[in-house]
Amino acid sequence: MKFNKFLLFMIMAAFAVVLAACGEDGDSAKSEKNNASAKDVKLEGSVAIDGSGTVYPLMARLAEEYMINEQENVSVEVSRAGTSAGFKKFLVENGTDFNDASRNIKDEEAADAEKLGIEVKELKVALDGLTFVINKDNDWAAEMTPEELISIFLADSTVENWSDINPDWPNEKIKAMGPNENHGTYEFFYEKILDKQDMDSSVNLQQEYSTLVNLVSEDKNGIAFFGFGYYVNNTDKLNAVAVDFGNGAVEPALDTISEDGAYADFTRPVFTYLNVNHAKEKPQVKDFAIYVMNNINKFAGETGFAPIPETEVKENISFLEGL
């Protein structure tokens, strides 16, 4: 009798082990299925992005990759009205989902967002180096100091010809150019580089960066400023001025552009601003925002930007996933 009870106990114990194992396998299979389902969710709809022409190449590249490799039924439209013009499209009812910006949001823009009940999240996406470009035939101004560069653009400067900077340089009029007031690059230049001193009225300001590239490439005396990305994609047409900040001339490059590196004085962060309300309401907007942060450093270099620290990337992803 005791043997029979022992045998029965052993059979029941073995049966319990089998049931437990089946349960664990079932839970594991269920978990794997849920993960696969989350990964394979097919989204649809649209994502609207406008703003900075400087940030445009990076965001356009990310949008292309996202639509091809992640969510083929989501349409991501990226435009480039300029940072300030973009904020006007962003800070309205039913405005754009993202606004790319080559400067921080202004106090008055943040106040407009608050009035409209729009929660805005600043997402730092890359580092850009303000770059001064010259014509390929300009072999005299390859290296300049910040003070010399600034003197070309200031209203109260006595510099008009190259020889006013250096008597050994040509006695020919400098043709200064740059992006217009719609662009954050203009505002960064005016506020940070010129220290809010008036810009000379003779500076040729343009809406399109491609226009500036062409104008300088066709004029031996031309000089313009814009983001490093537009230079690095046009090195066949332009040369970049190496800047001597006091320790020898430094060329803008991916390994010198940083907030504490050799080109730090002309380095700036660039951003995209997210309408958090839209991200909460439209799954494709949140999904694209997370995709951007997960892949931003992968595509930064190939579009002319230096990467941001991974700690900042992870902080932004954590915020977005928590929405």
PDB file of C-alpha atoms in Angstrom:
ATOM      1  CA  MET A   1       0.000   0.000   0.000  1.00  0.00           C
ATOM      2  CA  LYS A   2       2.767   2.396   0.876  1.00  0.00           C
ATOM      3  CA  PHE A   3       4.469   1.576  -2.423  1.00  0.00           C
ATOM      4  CA  ASN A   4       1.261   2.349  -4.348  1.00  0.00           C
ATOM      5  CA  LYS A   5       0.899   5.706  -2.592  1.00  0.00           C
ATOM      6  CA  PHE A   6       4.512   6.539  -3.338  1.00  0.00           C
ATOM      7  CA  LEU A   7       4.050   5.600  -6.998  1.00  0.00           C
ATOM      8  CA  LEU A   8       0.930   7.737  -7.234  1.00  0.00           C
ATOM      9  CA  PHE A   9       2.772  10.670  -5.669  1.00  0.00           C
ATOM     10  CA  MET A  10       5.615  10.365  -8.182  1.00  0.00           C
ATOM     11  CA  ILE A  11       3.208  10.241 -11.132  1.00  0.00           C
ATOM     12  CA  MET A  12       1.375  13.356  -9.926  1.00  0.00           C
ATOM     13  CA  ALA A  13       4.650  15.226  -9.356  1.00  0.00           C
ATOM     14  CA  ALA A  14       5.855  14.367 -12.855  1.00  0.00           C
ATOM     15  CA  PHE A  15       2.526  15.511 -14.302  1.00  0.00           C
ATOM     16  CA  ALA A  16       2.825  18.832 -12.446  1.00  0.00           C
ATOM     17  CA  VAL A  17       6.317  19.378 -13.848  1.00  0.00           C
ATOM     18  CA  VAL A  18       5.037  18.749 -17.380  1.00  0.00           C
ATOM     19  CA  LEU A  19       2.164  21.198 -16.870  1.00  0.00           C
ATOM     20  CA  ALA A  20       4.525  23.851 -15.525  1.00  0.00           C
ATOM     21  CA  ALA A  21       6.870  23.399 -18.462  1.00  0.00           C
ATOM     22  CA  CYS A  22       3.984  23.679 -20.899  1.00  0.00           C
ATOM     23  CA  GLY A  23       2.850  26.832 -19.136  1.00  0.00           C
ATOM     24  CA  GLU A  24       6.299  28.378 -19.372  1.00  0.00           C
ATOM     25  CA  ASP A  25       6.554  27.463 -23.035  1.00  0.00           C
ATOM     26  CA  GLY A  26       3.125  28.936 -23.620  1.00  0.00           C
ATOM     27  CA  ASP A  27       4.034  32.165 -21.835  1.00  0.00           C
ATOM     28  CA  SER A  28       7.281  32.363 -23.799  1.00  0.00           C
ATOM     29  CA  ALA A  29       5.485  31.758 -27.078  1.00  0.00           C
ATOM     30  CA  LYS A  30       2.862  34.330 -26.154  1.00  0.00           C
ATOM     31  CA  SER A  31       5.567  36.881 -25.272  1.00  0.00           C
ATOM     32  CA  GLU A  32       7.406  36.236 -28.514  1.00  0.00           C
ATOM     33  CA  LYS A  33       4.155  36.559 -30.437  1.00  0.00           C
ATOM     34  CA  ASN A  34       3.365  39.882 -28.737  1.00  0.00           C
ATOM     35  CA  ASN A  35       6.844  41.214 -29.455  1.00  0.00           C
ATOM     36  CA  ALA A  36       6.574  40.146 -33.082  1.00  0.00           C
ATOM     37  CA  SER A  37       3.152  41.774 -33.321  1.00  0.00           C
ATOM     38  CA  ALA A  38       4.470  45.037 -31.869  1.00  0.00           C
ATOM     39  CA  LYS A  39       7.372  44.994 -34.284  1.00  0.00           C
ATOM     40  CA  ASP A  40       5.187  44.174 -37.270  1.00  0.00           C
ATOM     41  CA  VAL A  41       2.434  46.731 -36.608  1.00  0.00           C
ATOM     42  CA  LYS A  42       1.579  48.419 -39.888  1.00  0.00           C
ATOM     43  CA  LEU A  43       0.902  52.120 -39.512  1.00  0.00           C
ATOM     44  CA  GLU A  44      -0.612  54.502 -42.007  1.00  0.00           C
ATOM     45  CA  GLY A  45      -1.278  58.198 -42.340  1.00  0.00           C
ATOM     46  CA  SER A  46       1.050  61.136 -42.779  1.00  0.00           C
ATOM     47  CA  VAL A  47       3.773  63.041 -40.951  1.00  0.00           C
ATOM     48  CA  ALA A  48       4.319  66.716 -41.789  1.00  0.00           C
ATOM     49  CA  ILE A  49       7.719  68.336 -41.226  1.00  0.00           C
ATOM     50  CA  ASP A  50       8.870  71.834 -42.132  1.00  0.00           C
ATOM     51  CA  GLY A  51      11.454  74.345 -40.978  1.00  0.00           C
ATOM     52  CA  SER A  52      15.208  74.607 -41.222  1.00  0.00           C
ATOM     53  CA  GLY A  53      16.879  74.317 -44.607  1.00  0.00           C
ATOM     54  CA  THR A  54      20.065  73.363 -42.766  1.00  0.00           C
ATOM     55  CA  VAL A  55      18.452  70.367 -41.056  1.00  0.00           C
ATOM     56  CA  TYR A  56      16.472  69.435 -44.178  1.00  0.00           C
ATOM     57  CA  PRO A  57      19.021  66.997 -45.737  1.00  0.00           C
ATOM     58  CA  LEU A  58      19.247  64.983 -42.511  1.00  0.00           C
ATOM     59  CA  MET A  59      15.493  64.778 -41.938  1.00  0.00           C
ATOM     60  CA  ALA A  60      14.791  64.060 -45.613  1.00  0.00           C
ATOM     61  CA  ARG A  61      17.242  61.158 -45.481  1.00  0.00           C
ATOM     62  CA  LEU A  62      15.616  59.751 -42.353  1.00  0.00           C
ATOM     63  CA  ALA A  63      12.145  60.151 -43.864  1.00  0.00           C
ATOM     64  CA  GLU A  64      13.220  58.252 -46.971  1.00  0.00           C
ATOM     65  CA  GLU A  65      14.679  55.384 -44.959  1.00  0.00           C
ATOM     66  CA  TYR A  66      11.620  55.229 -42.718  1.00  0.00           C
ATOM     67  CA  MET A  67       9.150  55.029 -45.599  1.00  0.00           C
ATOM     68  CA  ILE A  68      11.176  52.404 -47.460  1.00  0.00           C
ATOM     69  CA  ASN A  69      12.317  50.176 -44.620  1.00  0.00           C
ATOM     70  CA  GLU A  70       9.917  50.740 -41.716  1.00  0.00           C
ATOM     71  CA  GLN A  71       6.417  51.930 -42.609  1.00  0.00           C
ATOM     72  CA  GLU A  72       5.646  51.964 -46.319  1.00  0.00           C
ATOM     73  CA  ASN A  73       2.053  53.130 -45.722  1.00  0.00           C
ATOM     74  CA  VAL A  74       3.130  56.270 -43.849  1.00  0.00           C
ATOM     75  CA  SER A  75       3.862  59.366 -45.929  1.00  0.00           C
ATOM     76  CA  VAL A  76       6.530  61.611 -44.392  1.00  0.00           C
ATOM     77  CA  GLU A  77       6.694  64.987 -46.116  1.00  0.00           C
ATOM     78  CA  VAL A  78       9.721  67.167 -45.341  1.00  0.00           C
ATOM     79  CA  SER A  79       9.787  70.829 -46.432  1.00  0.00           C
ATOM     80  CA  ARG A  80      12.310  73.624 -45.826  1.00  0.00           C
ATOM     81  CA  ALA A  81      10.667  77.002 -45.377  1.00  0.00           C
ATOM     82  CA  GLY A  82      13.335  78.019 -42.868  1.00  0.00           C
ATOM     83  CA  THR A  83      13.340  77.830 -39.075  1.00  0.00           C
ATOM     84  CA  SER A  84      11.285  80.970 -38.383  1.00  0.00           C
ATOM     85  CA  ALA A  85       8.867  80.443 -41.257  1.00  0.00           C
ATOM     86  CA  GLY A  86       8.518  76.822 -40.163  1.00  0.00           C
ATOM     87  CA  PHE A  87       7.554  77.778 -36.620  1.00  0.00           C
ATOM     88  CA  LYS A  88       4.689  79.833 -38.070  1.00  0.00           C
ATOM     89  CA  LYS A  89       3.358  76.656 -39.692  1.00  0.00           C
ATOM     90  CA  PHE A  90       4.027  74.595 -36.564  1.00  0.00           C
ATOM     91  CA  LEU A  91       2.437  76.888 -33.983  1.00  0.00           C
ATOM     92  CA  VAL A  92      -1.088  76.980 -35.363  1.00  0.00           C
ATOM     93  CA  GLU A  93      -4.157  74.790 -34.971  1.00  0.00           C
ATOM     94  CA  ASN A  94      -3.642  71.608 -37.017  1.00  0.00           C
ATOM     95  CA  GLY A  95      -0.089  72.697 -37.786  1.00  0.00           C
ATOM     96  CA  THR A  96       2.871  70.564 -38.779  1.00  0.00           C
ATOM     97  CA  ASP A  97       3.968  67.646 -36.609  1.00  0.00           C
ATOM     98  CA  PHE A  98       7.650  68.642 -36.463  1.00  0.00           C
ATOM     99  CA  ASN A  99       9.566  71.853 -37.008  1.00  0.00           C
ATOM    100  CA  ASP A 100      13.263  71.511 -37.810  1.00  0.00           C
ATOM    101  CA  ALA A 101      15.322  74.345 -36.377  1.00  0.00           C
ATOM    102  CA  SER A 102      18.903  75.539 -36.540  1.00  0.00           C
ATOM    103  CA  ARG A 103      18.360  77.587 -33.381  1.00  0.00           C
ATOM    104  CA  ASN A 104      16.465  77.219 -30.128  1.00  0.00           C
ATOM    105  CA  ILE A 105      12.799  78.113 -29.974  1.00  0.00           C
ATOM    106  CA  LYS A 106      12.307  81.773 -29.030  1.00  0.00           C
ATOM    107  CA  ASP A 107      10.465  82.909 -25.902  1.00  0.00           C
ATOM    108  CA  GLU A 108       7.665  84.421 -27.953  1.00  0.00           C
ATOM    109  CA  GLU A 109       7.288  81.197 -29.947  1.00  0.00           C
ATOM    110  CA  ALA A 110       7.124  79.163 -26.750  1.00  0.00           C
ATOM    111  CA  ALA A 111       4.489  81.601 -25.454  1.00  0.00           C
ATOM    112  CA  ASP A 112       2.445  81.099 -28.632  1.00  0.00           C
ATOM    113  CA  ALA A 113       2.604  77.327 -28.106  1.00  0.00           C
ATOM    114  CA  GLU A 114       1.343  77.710 -24.553  1.00  0.00           C
ATOM    115  CA  LYS A 115      -1.559  79.925 -25.662  1.00  0.00           C
ATOM    116  CA  LEU A 116      -2.563  77.337 -28.245  1.00  0.00           C
ATOM    117  CA  GLY A 117      -2.253  74.471 -25.772  1.00  0.00           C
ATOM    118  CA  ILE A 118       0.496  72.843 -27.823  1.00  0.00           C
ATOM    119  CA  GLU A 119       3.016  70.831 -25.811  1.00  0.00           C
ATOM    120  CA  VAL A 120       6.368  71.138 -27.538  1.00  0.00           C
ATOM    121  CA  LYS A 121       9.365  68.842 -27.093  1.00  0.00           C
ATOM    122  CA  GLU A 122      12.802  69.977 -28.217  1.00  0.00           C
ATOM    123  CA  LEU A 123      14.788  67.113 -29.721  1.00  0.00           C
ATOM    124  CA  LYS A 124      18.454  67.849 -30.303  1.00  0.00           C
ATOM    125  CA  VAL A 125      19.426  65.899 -33.414  1.00  0.00           C
ATOM    126  CA  ALA A 126      22.983  66.869 -34.415  1.00  0.00           C
ATOM    127  CA  LEU A 127      25.845  69.360 -34.309  1.00  0.00           C
ATOM    128  CA  ASP A 128      26.550  71.713 -37.184  1.00  0.00           C
ATOM    129  CA  GLY A 129      29.567  73.855 -37.971  1.00  0.00           C
ATOM    130  CA  LEU A 130      28.898  77.331 -39.372  1.00  0.00           C
ATOM    131  CA  THR A 131      31.026  77.343 -42.508  1.00  0.00           C
ATOM    132  CA  PHE A 132      32.347  80.232 -44.598  1.00  0.00           C
ATOM    133  CA  VAL A 133      32.786  79.292 -48.233  1.00  0.00           C
ATOM    134  CA  ILE A 134      34.741  80.943 -51.028  1.00  0.00           C
ATOM    135  CA  ASN A 135      35.240  80.499 -54.752  1.00  0.00           C
ATOM    136  CA  LYS A 136      37.630  77.803 -55.988  1.00  0.00           C
ATOM    137  CA  ASP A 137      39.824  80.500 -57.589  1.00  0.00           C
ATOM    138  CA  ASN A 138      40.174  82.401 -54.330  1.00  0.00           C
ATOM    139  CA  ASP A 139      43.645  81.345 -53.184  1.00  0.00           C
ATOM    140  CA  TRP A 140      44.295  84.223 -50.792  1.00  0.00           C
ATOM    141  CA  ALA A 141      41.525  83.926 -48.158  1.00  0.00           C
ATOM    142  CA  ALA A 142      41.951  80.248 -47.341  1.00  0.00           C
ATOM    143  CA  GLU A 143      42.658  81.106 -43.691  1.00  0.00           C
ATOM    144  CA  MET A 144      41.070  83.923 -41.683  1.00  0.00           C
ATOM    145  CA  THR A 145      40.404  84.871 -38.082  1.00  0.00           C
ATOM    146  CA  PRO A 146      36.852  85.213 -36.700  1.00  0.00           C
ATOM    147  CA  GLU A 147      37.414  88.964 -36.448  1.00  0.00           C
ATOM    148  CA  GLU A 148      38.373  89.203 -40.126  1.00  0.00           C
ATOM    149  CA  LEU A 149      35.349  87.195 -41.185  1.00  0.00           C
ATOM    150  CA  ILE A 150      32.996  89.251 -39.047  1.00  0.00           C
ATOM    151  CA  SER A 151      34.412  92.504 -40.440  1.00  0.00           C
ATOM    152  CA  ILE A 152      33.190  91.524 -43.910  1.00  0.00           C
ATOM    153  CA  PHE A 153      29.553  91.457 -42.776  1.00  0.00           C
ATOM    154  CA  LEU A 154      29.306  94.310 -40.229  1.00  0.00           C
ATOM    155  CA  ALA A 155      27.500  97.519 -41.157  1.00  0.00           C
ATOM    156  CA  ASP A 156      29.972  99.790 -39.373  1.00  0.00           C
ATOM    157  CA  SER A 157      33.072  98.045 -40.734  1.00  0.00           C
ATOM    158  CA  THR A 158      35.553  99.805 -42.994  1.00  0.00           C
ATOM    159  CA  VAL A 159      36.222  96.583 -44.893  1.00  0.00           C
ATOM    160  CA  GLU A 160      34.990  96.678 -48.479  1.00  0.00           C
ATOM    161  CA  ASN A 161      37.801  95.140 -50.511  1.00  0.00           C
ATOM    162  CA  TRP A 162      39.961  92.098 -49.790  1.00  0.00           C
ATOM    163  CA  SER A 163      42.966  94.382 -49.492  1.00  0.00           C
ATOM    164  CA  ASP A 164      41.286  96.125 -46.526  1.00  0.00           C
ATOM    165  CA  ILE A 165      41.802  92.894 -44.594  1.00  0.00           C
ATOM    166  CA  ASN A 166      45.305  92.188 -45.877  1.00  0.00           C
ATOM    167  CA  PRO A 167      47.230  94.575 -48.150  1.00  0.00           C
ATOM    168  CA  ASP A 168      48.700  91.575 -49.978  1.00  0.00           C
ATOM    169  CA  TRP A 169      45.213  90.484 -51.051  1.00  0.00           C
ATOM    170  CA  PRO A 170      43.477  91.757 -54.232  1.00  0.00           C
ATOM    171  CA  ASN A 171      42.127  95.285 -54.262  1.00  0.00           C
ATOM    172  CA  GLU A 172      38.730  93.991 -55.338  1.00  0.00           C
ATOM    173  CA  LYS A 173      35.288  94.371 -53.761  1.00  0.00           C
ATOM    174  CA  ILE A 174      34.139  91.514 -51.540  1.00  0.00           C
ATOM    175  CA  LYS A 175      30.743  90.053 -52.468  1.00  0.00           C
ATOM    176  CA  ALA A 176      29.285  88.932 -49.127  1.00  0.00           C
ATOM    177  CA  MET A 177      26.252  86.617 -49.068  1.00  0.00           C
ATOM    178  CA  GLY A 178      24.169  84.499 -46.704  1.00  0.00           C
ATOM    179  CA  PRO A 179      20.734  83.022 -45.948  1.00  0.00           C
ATOM    180  CA  ASN A 180      17.863  85.425 -45.300  1.00  0.00           C
ATOM    181  CA  GLU A 181      15.854  86.133 -42.159  1.00  0.00           C
ATOM    182  CA  ASN A 182      13.620  83.071 -42.587  1.00  0.00           C
ATOM    183  CA  HIS A 183      16.538  80.866 -41.625  1.00  0.00           C
ATOM    184  CA  GLY A 184      17.825  79.993 -38.187  1.00  0.00           C
ATOM    185  CA  THR A 185      21.333  80.165 -39.630  1.00  0.00           C
ATOM    186  CA  TYR A 186      20.852  83.881 -40.265  1.00  0.00           C
ATOM    187  CA  GLU A 187      19.617  84.365 -36.711  1.00  0.00           C
ATOM    188  CA  PHE A 188      22.468  82.323 -35.252  1.00  0.00           C
ATOM    189  CA  PHE A 189      24.950  84.380 -37.260  1.00  0.00           C
ATOM    190  CA  TYR A 190      23.351  87.686 -36.285  1.00  0.00           C
ATOM    191  CA  GLU A 191      22.884  86.861 -32.600  1.00  0.00           C
ATOM    192  CA  LYS A 192      25.918  84.720 -31.787  1.00  0.00           C
ATOM    193  CA  ILE A 193      28.576  85.669 -34.320  1.00  0.00           C
ATOM    194  CA  LEU A 194      27.782  89.345 -34.927  1.00  0.00           C
ATOM    195  CA  ASP A 195      26.603  89.737 -31.316  1.00  0.00           C
ATOM    196  CA  LYS A 196      23.450  91.491 -32.613  1.00  0.00           C
ATOM    197  CA  GLN A 197      25.416  94.199 -34.387  1.00  0.00           C
ATOM    198  CA  ASP A 198      23.830  95.428 -37.607  1.00  0.00           C
ATOM    199  CA  MET A 199      24.654  93.534 -40.768  1.00  0.00           C
ATOM    200  CA  ASP A 200      25.762  95.561 -43.773  1.00  0.00           C
ATOM    201  CA  SER A 201      22.879  96.235 -46.160  1.00  0.00           C
ATOM    202  CA  SER A 202      25.041  95.183 -49.110  1.00  0.00           C
ATOM    203  CA  VAL A 203      25.088  91.531 -47.944  1.00  0.00           C
ATOM    204  CA  ASN A 204      23.185  89.476 -50.518  1.00  0.00           C
ATOM    205  CA  LEU A 205      20.643  87.435 -48.521  1.00  0.00           C
ATOM    206  CA  GLN A 206      18.945  84.483 -50.212  1.00  0.00           C
ATOM    207  CA  GLN A 207      16.143  82.039 -49.365  1.00  0.00           C
ATOM    208  CA  GLU A 208      17.687  79.011 -51.067  1.00  0.00           C
ATOM    209  CA  TYR A 209      21.060  77.577 -50.045  1.00  0.00           C
ATOM    210  CA  SER A 210      21.516  76.184 -53.535  1.00  0.00           C
ATOM    211  CA  THR A 211      21.387  79.765 -54.843  1.00  0.00           C
ATOM    212  CA  LEU A 212      24.207  80.762 -52.484  1.00  0.00           C
ATOM    213  CA  VAL A 213      26.290  77.792 -53.640  1.00  0.00           C
ATOM    214  CA  ASN A 214      25.874  78.829 -57.267  1.00  0.00           C
ATOM    215  CA  LEU A 215      26.525  82.537 -56.640  1.00  0.00           C
ATOM    216  CA  VAL A 216      29.805  81.921 -54.813  1.00  0.00           C
ATOM    217  CA  SER A 217      30.927  79.269 -57.300  1.00  0.00           C
ATOM    218  CA  GLU A 218      30.490  81.816 -60.112  1.00  0.00           C
ATOM    219  CA  ASP A 219      32.123  84.819 -58.423  1.00  0.00           C
ATOM    220  CA  LYS A 220      35.821  84.879 -57.548  1.00  0.00           C
ATOM    221  CA  ASN A 221      35.160  87.519 -54.902  1.00  0.00           C
ATOM    222  CA  GLY A 222      32.175  85.809 -53.322  1.00  0.00           C
ATOM    223  CA  ILE A 223      31.988  84.613 -49.733  1.00  0.00           C
ATOM    224  CA  ALA A 224      28.979  83.167 -47.932  1.00  0.00           C
ATOM    225  CA  PHE A 225      28.084  81.425 -44.683  1.00  0.00           C
ATOM    226  CA  PHE A 226      25.862  78.428 -44.077  1.00  0.00           C
ATOM    227  CA  GLY A 227      25.821  74.985 -42.477  1.00  0.00           C
ATOM    228  CA  PHE A 228      28.662  72.525 -43.023  1.00  0.00           C
ATOM    229  CA  GLY A 229      26.388  70.060 -44.807  1.00  0.00           C
ATOM    230  CA  TYR A 230      25.847  72.375 -47.771  1.00  0.00           C
ATOM    231  CA  TYR A 231      29.586  72.818 -48.111  1.00  0.00           C
ATOM    232  CA  VAL A 232      30.518  69.144 -47.817  1.00  0.00           C
ATOM    233  CA  ASN A 233      28.049  68.296 -50.591  1.00  0.00           C
ATOM    234  CA  ASN A 234      29.533  70.969 -52.857  1.00  0.00           C
ATOM    235  CA  THR A 235      33.278  70.620 -52.391  1.00  0.00           C
ATOM    236  CA  ASP A 236      33.645  70.398 -56.175  1.00  0.00           C
ATOM    237  CA  LYS A 237      32.354  73.982 -56.417  1.00  0.00           C
ATOM    238  CA  LEU A 238      33.541  75.649 -53.209  1.00  0.00           C
ATOM    239  CA  ASN A 239      36.374  75.878 -50.708  1.00  0.00           C
ATOM    240  CA  ALA A 240      35.887  76.333 -46.969  1.00  0.00           C
ATOM    241  CA  VAL A 241      37.759  78.990 -45.015  1.00  0.00           C
ATOM    242  CA  ALA A 242      39.917  77.541 -42.223  1.00  0.00           C
ATOM    243  CA  VAL A 243      39.386  79.657 -39.120  1.00  0.00           C
ATOM    244  CA  ASP A 244      42.165  80.621 -36.735  1.00  0.00           C
ATOM    245  CA  PHE A 245      40.597  80.916 -33.289  1.00  0.00           C
ATOM    246  CA  GLY A 246      43.992  81.587 -31.721  1.00  0.00           C
ATOM    247  CA  ASN A 247      45.725  78.228 -31.912  1.00  0.00           C
ATOM    248  CA  GLY A 248      46.202  77.845 -35.642  1.00  0.00           C
ATOM    249  CA  ALA A 249      43.751  77.556 -38.504  1.00  0.00           C
ATOM    250  CA  VAL A 250      41.023  74.913 -38.116  1.00  0.00           C
ATOM    251  CA  GLU A 251      39.001  73.570 -41.016  1.00  0.00           C
ATOM    252  CA  PRO A 252      35.371  72.674 -40.382  1.00  0.00           C
ATOM    253  CA  ALA A 253      35.121  68.869 -40.445  1.00  0.00           C
ATOM    254  CA  LEU A 254      33.216  66.101 -38.698  1.00  0.00           C
ATOM    255  CA  ASP A 255      36.105  65.592 -36.279  1.00  0.00           C
ATOM    256  CA  THR A 256      36.502  69.299 -35.426  1.00  0.00           C
ATOM    257  CA  ILE A 257      32.821  70.266 -35.146  1.00  0.00           C
ATOM    258  CA  SER A 258      31.895  69.805 -31.492  1.00  0.00           C
ATOM    259  CA  GLU A 259      30.700  71.872 -28.575  1.00  0.00           C
ATOM    260  CA  ASP A 260      34.074  71.585 -26.828  1.00  0.00           C
ATOM    261  CA  GLY A 261      36.437  70.937 -29.755  1.00  0.00           C
ATOM    262  CA  ALA A 262      38.704  72.935 -32.025  1.00  0.00           C
ATOM    263  CA  TYR A 263      35.787  74.421 -33.999  1.00  0.00           C
ATOM    264  CA  ALA A 264      33.585  74.986 -30.936  1.00  0.00           C
ATOM    265  CA  ASP A 265      33.182  78.753 -31.414  1.00  0.00           C
ATOM    266  CA  PHE A 266      31.384  78.180 -34.714  1.00  0.00           C
ATOM    267  CA  THR A 267      29.578  74.972 -33.656  1.00  0.00           C
ATOM    268  CA  ARG A 268      25.882  74.927 -32.869  1.00  0.00           C
ATOM    269  CA  PRO A 269      23.308  72.257 -32.051  1.00  0.00           C
ATOM    270  CA  VAL A 270      20.398  71.766 -34.432  1.00  0.00           C
ATOM    271  CA  PHE A 271      16.973  70.475 -33.498  1.00  0.00           C
ATOM    272  CA  THR A 272      13.608  69.187 -34.483  1.00  0.00           C
ATOM    273  CA  TYR A 273      10.646  70.291 -32.377  1.00  0.00           C
ATOM    274  CA  LEU A 274       7.826  67.803 -31.863  1.00  0.00           C
ATOM    275  CA  ASN A 275       4.156  68.606 -31.338  1.00  0.00           C
ATOM    276  CA  VAL A 276       3.619  66.230 -28.416  1.00  0.00           C
ATOM    277  CA  ASN A 277      -0.168  66.499 -28.754  1.00  0.00           C
ATOM    278  CA  HIS A 278       0.100  65.078 -32.271  1.00  0.00           C
ATOM    279  CA  ALA A 279       2.463  62.327 -31.107  1.00  0.00           C
ATOM    280  CA  LYS A 280      -0.122  61.223 -28.542  1.00  0.00           C
ATOM    281  CA  GLU A 281      -2.976  61.363 -31.065  1.00  0.00           C
ATOM    282  CA  LYS A 282      -1.253  59.914 -34.136  1.00  0.00           C
ATOM    283  CA  PRO A 283       0.764  56.697 -33.728  1.00  0.00           C
ATOM    284  CA  GLN A 284       2.763  57.324 -36.900  1.00  0.00           C
ATOM    285  CA  VAL A 285       4.074  60.650 -35.541  1.00  0.00           C
ATOM    286  CA  LYS A 286       5.301  59.057 -32.311  1.00  0.00           C
ATOM    287  CA  ASP A 287       6.753  56.110 -34.213  1.00  0.00           C
ATOM    288  CA  PHE A 288       8.662  58.370 -36.596  1.00  0.00           C
ATOM    289  CA  ALA A 289       9.999  60.456 -33.707  1.00  0.00           C
ATOM    290  CA  ILE A 290      11.368  57.322 -32.033  1.00  0.00           C
ATOM    291  CA  TYR A 291      12.837  56.149 -35.337  1.00  0.00           C
ATOM    292  CA  VAL A 292      14.585  59.505 -35.789  1.00  0.00           C
ATOM    293  CA  MET A 293      16.270  59.345 -32.395  1.00  0.00           C
ATOM    294  CA  ASN A 294      17.236  55.692 -32.813  1.00  0.00           C
ATOM    295  CA  ASN A 295      18.914  56.404 -36.146  1.00  0.00           C
ATOM    296  CA  ILE A 296      20.008  60.034 -35.934  1.00  0.00           C
ATOM    297  CA  ASN A 297      23.697  59.364 -35.315  1.00  0.00           C
ATOM    298  CA  LYS A 298      23.738  56.714 -38.043  1.00  0.00           C
ATOM    299  CA  PHE A 299      22.849  59.259 -40.737  1.00  0.00           C
ATOM    300  CA  ALA A 300      24.282  62.470 -39.265  1.00  0.00           C
ATOM    301  CA  GLY A 301      27.764  62.077 -40.721  1.00  0.00           C
ATOM    302  CA  GLU A 302      26.681  61.284 -44.252  1.00  0.00           C
ATOM    303  CA  THR A 303      24.595  64.469 -44.389  1.00  0.00           C
ATOM    304  CA  GLY A 304      27.295  66.754 -42.969  1.00  0.00           C
ATOM    305  CA  PHE A 305      26.570  66.756 -39.241  1.00  0.00           C
ATOM    306  CA  ALA A 306      28.536  65.656 -36.207  1.00  0.00           C
ATOM    307  CA  PRO A 307      26.709  63.237 -33.867  1.00  0.00           C
ATOM    308  CA  ILE A 308      25.275  64.066 -30.472  1.00  0.00           C
ATOM    309  CA  PRO A 309      26.190  62.109 -27.301  1.00  0.00           C
ATOM    310  CA  GLU A 310      24.424  58.759 -26.946  1.00  0.00           C
ATOM    311  CA  THR A 311      23.261  59.746 -23.449  1.00  0.00           C
ATOM    312  CA  GLU A 312      21.181  62.538 -24.984  1.00  0.00           C
ATOM    313  CA  VAL A 313      19.797  60.151 -27.598  1.00  0.00           C
ATOM    314  CA  LYS A 314      18.685  57.685 -24.898  1.00  0.00           C
ATOM    315  CA  GLU A 315      17.068  60.441 -22.815  1.00  0.00           C
ATOM    316  CA  ASN A 316      14.963  61.536 -25.774  1.00  0.00           C
ATOM    317  CA  ILE A 317      13.976  57.963 -26.654  1.00  0.00           C
ATOM    318  CA  SER A 318      12.919  57.338 -23.056  1.00  0.00           C
ATOM    319  CA  PHE A 319      10.713  60.439 -23.145  1.00  0.00           C
ATOM    320  CA  LEU A 320       9.120  59.463 -26.456  1.00  0.00           C
ATOM    321  CA  GLU A 321       8.434  55.873 -25.448  1.00  0.00           C
ATOM    322  CA  GLY A 322       6.714  57.160 -22.327  1.00  0.00           C
ATOM    323  CA  LEU A 323       4.147  59.189 -24.264  1.00  0.00           C
TER     324      LEU A 323
END
